[in-house]
Amino acid sequence: MKYALVIFETDESRHRIRTARAAHRAAYEAWIGKIAAAGKLISGDALDTESSSVATVRKTTEAAPATVTDGPAHPGEETLGGWFVIDVADREEAVELAKGLGTLETIEIWPVLEGA
């Protein structure tokens, strides 16, 4: 089954990224390297969370024009940082892999809708 590991940066993880970027990156690369070496990594991308050019486009009805606002759709302590798509046996394996990340981010585990 395919799962998306959706990574959210926290205030603390952003602080550590700024103050110890090389160590943070090394921890990420070790974690995702193990997943890739096991043949379970399909893809992944990181977002530029230090960018100020984030925009949200929201449409509430088909007839209404879309509204555009600066900033994320859901501002708060946690910021969407990126994602990885993995192919594993089941949800439990996805959870175990996510638990192996050695940094302070939050990870949501979402099943990928196949054939969409």
PDB file of C-alpha atoms in Angstrom:
ATOM      1  CA  MET A   1       0.000   0.000   0.000  1.00  0.00           C
ATOM      2  CA  LYS A   2       1.145   3.537  -0.682  1.00  0.00           C
ATOM      3  CA  TYR A   3       1.199   6.106   2.112  1.00  0.00           C
ATOM      4  CA  ALA A   4       2.154   9.761   2.184  1.00  0.00           C
ATOM      5  CA  LEU A   5       4.300  10.793   5.119  1.00  0.00           C
ATOM      6  CA  VAL A   6       3.336  14.462   5.386  1.00  0.00           C
ATOM      7  CA  ILE A   7       5.951  16.432   7.319  1.00  0.00           C
ATOM      8  CA  PHE A   8       5.075  19.463   9.434  1.00  0.00           C
ATOM      9  CA  GLU A   9       7.782  21.692  10.843  1.00  0.00           C
ATOM     10  CA  THR A  10       7.261  23.025  14.360  1.00  0.00           C
ATOM     11  CA  ASP A  11       8.619  26.183  15.961  1.00  0.00           C
ATOM     12  CA  GLU A  12      11.285  24.073  17.677  1.00  0.00           C
ATOM     13  CA  SER A  13      12.274  22.180  14.524  1.00  0.00           C
ATOM     14  CA  ARG A  14      12.531  25.435  12.546  1.00  0.00           C
ATOM     15  CA  HIS A  15      14.783  26.830  15.277  1.00  0.00           C
ATOM     16  CA  ARG A  16      17.010  23.738  15.066  1.00  0.00           C
ATOM     17  CA  ILE A  17      17.081  23.923  11.278  1.00  0.00           C
ATOM     18  CA  ARG A  18      18.347  27.510  11.497  1.00  0.00           C
ATOM     19  CA  THR A  19      20.924  26.807  14.209  1.00  0.00           C
ATOM     20  CA  ALA A  20      22.147  23.339  13.173  1.00  0.00           C
ATOM     21  CA  ARG A  21      21.149  22.885   9.541  1.00  0.00           C
ATOM     22  CA  ALA A  22      23.878  20.343   8.722  1.00  0.00           C
ATOM     23  CA  ALA A  23      22.987  18.077  11.656  1.00  0.00           C
ATOM     24  CA  HIS A  24      19.274  18.338  10.854  1.00  0.00           C
ATOM     25  CA  ARG A  25      19.885  17.480   7.215  1.00  0.00           C
ATOM     26  CA  ALA A  26      22.131  14.552   8.169  1.00  0.00           C
ATOM     27  CA  ALA A  27      19.410  13.089  10.409  1.00  0.00           C
ATOM     28  CA  TYR A  28      16.860  13.430   7.588  1.00  0.00           C
ATOM     29  CA  GLU A  29      19.177  11.910   5.005  1.00  0.00           C
ATOM     30  CA  ALA A  30      19.994   8.948   7.272  1.00  0.00           C
ATOM     31  CA  TRP A  31      16.288   8.304   7.932  1.00  0.00           C
ATOM     32  CA  ILE A  32      15.099   8.581   4.340  1.00  0.00           C
ATOM     33  CA  GLY A  33      18.220   6.759   3.125  1.00  0.00           C
ATOM     34  CA  LYS A  34      17.221   3.691   5.153  1.00  0.00           C
ATOM     35  CA  ILE A  35      13.710   3.815   3.686  1.00  0.00           C
ATOM     36  CA  ALA A  36      15.110   4.169   0.158  1.00  0.00           C
ATOM     37  CA  ALA A  37      17.658   1.378   0.668  1.00  0.00           C
ATOM     38  CA  ALA A  38      14.806  -0.917   1.719  1.00  0.00           C
ATOM     39  CA  GLY A  39      13.073  -0.165  -1.611  1.00  0.00           C
ATOM     40  CA  LYS A  40      10.108   1.520   0.070  1.00  0.00           C
ATOM     41  CA  LEU A  41      10.581   5.142  -1.066  1.00  0.00           C
ATOM     42  CA  ILE A  42       8.585   6.218  -4.123  1.00  0.00           C
ATOM     43  CA  SER A  43       9.070   9.980  -4.090  1.00  0.00           C
ATOM     44  CA  GLY A  44       9.308  13.035  -1.905  1.00  0.00           C
ATOM     45  CA  ASP A  45       9.693  16.784  -1.917  1.00  0.00           C
ATOM     46  CA  ALA A  46      10.507  19.511   0.567  1.00  0.00           C
ATOM     47  CA  LEU A  47       8.832  22.899   0.541  1.00  0.00           C
ATOM     48  CA  ASP A  48      10.655  26.213   0.922  1.00  0.00           C
ATOM     49  CA  THR A  49       9.249  27.008   4.356  1.00  0.00           C
ATOM     50  CA  GLU A  50      11.403  30.109   4.697  1.00  0.00           C
ATOM     51  CA  SER A  51       9.721  31.693   1.668  1.00  0.00           C
ATOM     52  CA  SER A  52       7.321  34.566   2.177  1.00  0.00           C
ATOM     53  CA  SER A  53       5.565  33.978  -1.151  1.00  0.00           C
ATOM     54  CA  VAL A  54       3.036  31.391   0.079  1.00  0.00           C
ATOM     55  CA  ALA A  55      -0.491  32.068  -1.196  1.00  0.00           C
ATOM     56  CA  THR A  56      -3.816  30.378  -0.531  1.00  0.00           C
ATOM     57  CA  VAL A  57      -6.566  30.202  -3.162  1.00  0.00           C
ATOM     58  CA  ARG A  58      -9.971  29.356  -1.730  1.00  0.00           C
ATOM     59  CA  LYS A  59     -13.241  28.773  -3.572  1.00  0.00           C
ATOM     60  CA  THR A  60     -16.361  28.320  -1.455  1.00  0.00           C
ATOM     61  CA  THR A  61     -18.969  27.836  -4.198  1.00  0.00           C
ATOM     62  CA  GLU A  62     -18.826  27.108  -7.904  1.00  0.00           C
ATOM     63  CA  ALA A  63     -20.444  30.471  -8.718  1.00  0.00           C
ATOM     64  CA  ALA A  64     -18.275  32.624  -6.441  1.00  0.00           C
ATOM     65  CA  PRO A  65     -14.901  33.916  -7.539  1.00  0.00           C
ATOM     66  CA  ALA A  66     -11.871  32.469  -5.817  1.00  0.00           C
ATOM     67  CA  THR A  67     -10.284  34.494  -3.038  1.00  0.00           C
ATOM     68  CA  VAL A  68      -6.534  34.754  -2.709  1.00  0.00           C
ATOM     69  CA  THR A  69      -4.773  35.450   0.578  1.00  0.00           C
ATOM     70  CA  ASP A  70      -1.110  35.623   1.495  1.00  0.00           C
ATOM     71  CA  GLY A  71       0.100  32.887   3.790  1.00  0.00           C
ATOM     72  CA  PRO A  72      -0.784  29.262   4.451  1.00  0.00           C
ATOM     73  CA  ALA A  73      -4.372  28.017   4.552  1.00  0.00           C
ATOM     74  CA  HIS A  74      -3.959  26.971   8.187  1.00  0.00           C
ATOM     75  CA  PRO A  75      -1.479  29.228   9.967  1.00  0.00           C
ATOM     76  CA  GLY A  76      -0.145  28.119  13.305  1.00  0.00           C
ATOM     77  CA  GLU A  77       2.841  26.574  15.011  1.00  0.00           C
ATOM     78  CA  GLU A  78       3.068  23.699  12.546  1.00  0.00           C
ATOM     79  CA  THR A  79       3.923  24.453   8.920  1.00  0.00           C
ATOM     80  CA  LEU A  80       3.696  22.018   6.028  1.00  0.00           C
ATOM     81  CA  GLY A  81       7.311  21.186   5.223  1.00  0.00           C
ATOM     82  CA  GLY A  82       7.068  18.445   2.620  1.00  0.00           C
ATOM     83  CA  TRP A  83       6.175  14.812   2.081  1.00  0.00           C
ATOM     84  CA  PHE A  84       7.417  11.396   1.114  1.00  0.00           C
ATOM     85  CA  VAL A  85       5.397   8.681  -0.598  1.00  0.00           C
ATOM     86  CA  ILE A  86       6.284   5.173   0.504  1.00  0.00           C
ATOM     87  CA  ASP A  87       5.129   1.717  -0.530  1.00  0.00           C
ATOM     88  CA  VAL A  88       4.741  -0.591   2.468  1.00  0.00           C
ATOM     89  CA  ALA A  89       2.756  -3.631   3.560  1.00  0.00           C
ATOM     90  CA  ASP A  90       0.288  -1.772   5.783  1.00  0.00           C
ATOM     91  CA  ARG A  91      -0.434   1.239   8.010  1.00  0.00           C
ATOM     92  CA  GLU A  92       1.529  -0.229  10.898  1.00  0.00           C
ATOM     93  CA  GLU A  93       4.695  -0.379   8.808  1.00  0.00           C
ATOM     94  CA  ALA A  94       4.180   3.227   7.693  1.00  0.00           C
ATOM     95  CA  VAL A  95       3.793   4.283  11.338  1.00  0.00           C
ATOM     96  CA  GLU A  96       6.967   2.438  12.337  1.00  0.00           C
ATOM     97  CA  LEU A  97       8.941   4.080   9.540  1.00  0.00           C
ATOM     98  CA  ALA A  98       7.612   7.518  10.508  1.00  0.00           C
ATOM     99  CA  LYS A  99       8.609   6.954  14.127  1.00  0.00           C
ATOM    100  CA  GLY A 100      12.207   6.528  12.991  1.00  0.00           C
ATOM    101  CA  LEU A 101      12.637  10.190  12.007  1.00  0.00           C
ATOM    102  CA  GLY A 102      15.232  11.590  14.394  1.00  0.00           C
ATOM    103  CA  THR A 103      14.141  15.228  14.219  1.00  0.00           C
ATOM    104  CA  LEU A 104      11.325  17.163  15.884  1.00  0.00           C
ATOM    105  CA  GLU A 105       8.817  17.382  13.039  1.00  0.00           C
ATOM    106  CA  THR A 106       5.259  16.079  13.177  1.00  0.00           C
ATOM    107  CA  ILE A 107       4.333  13.444  10.589  1.00  0.00           C
ATOM    108  CA  GLU A 108       0.818  12.732   9.357  1.00  0.00           C
ATOM    109  CA  ILE A 109       0.403   9.370   7.630  1.00  0.00           C
ATOM    110  CA  TRP A 110      -2.154   9.374   4.827  1.00  0.00           C
ATOM    111  CA  PRO A 111      -3.145   6.461   2.588  1.00  0.00           C
ATOM    112  CA  VAL A 112      -2.666   7.385  -1.065  1.00  0.00           C
ATOM    113  CA  LEU A 113      -5.778   7.048  -3.203  1.00  0.00           C
ATOM    114  CA  GLU A 114      -4.629   4.643  -5.899  1.00  0.00           C
ATOM    115  CA  GLY A 115      -5.913   5.082  -9.425  1.00  0.00           C
ATOM    116  CA  ALA A 116      -7.156   8.627  -8.850  1.00  0.00           C
TER     117      ALA A 116
END
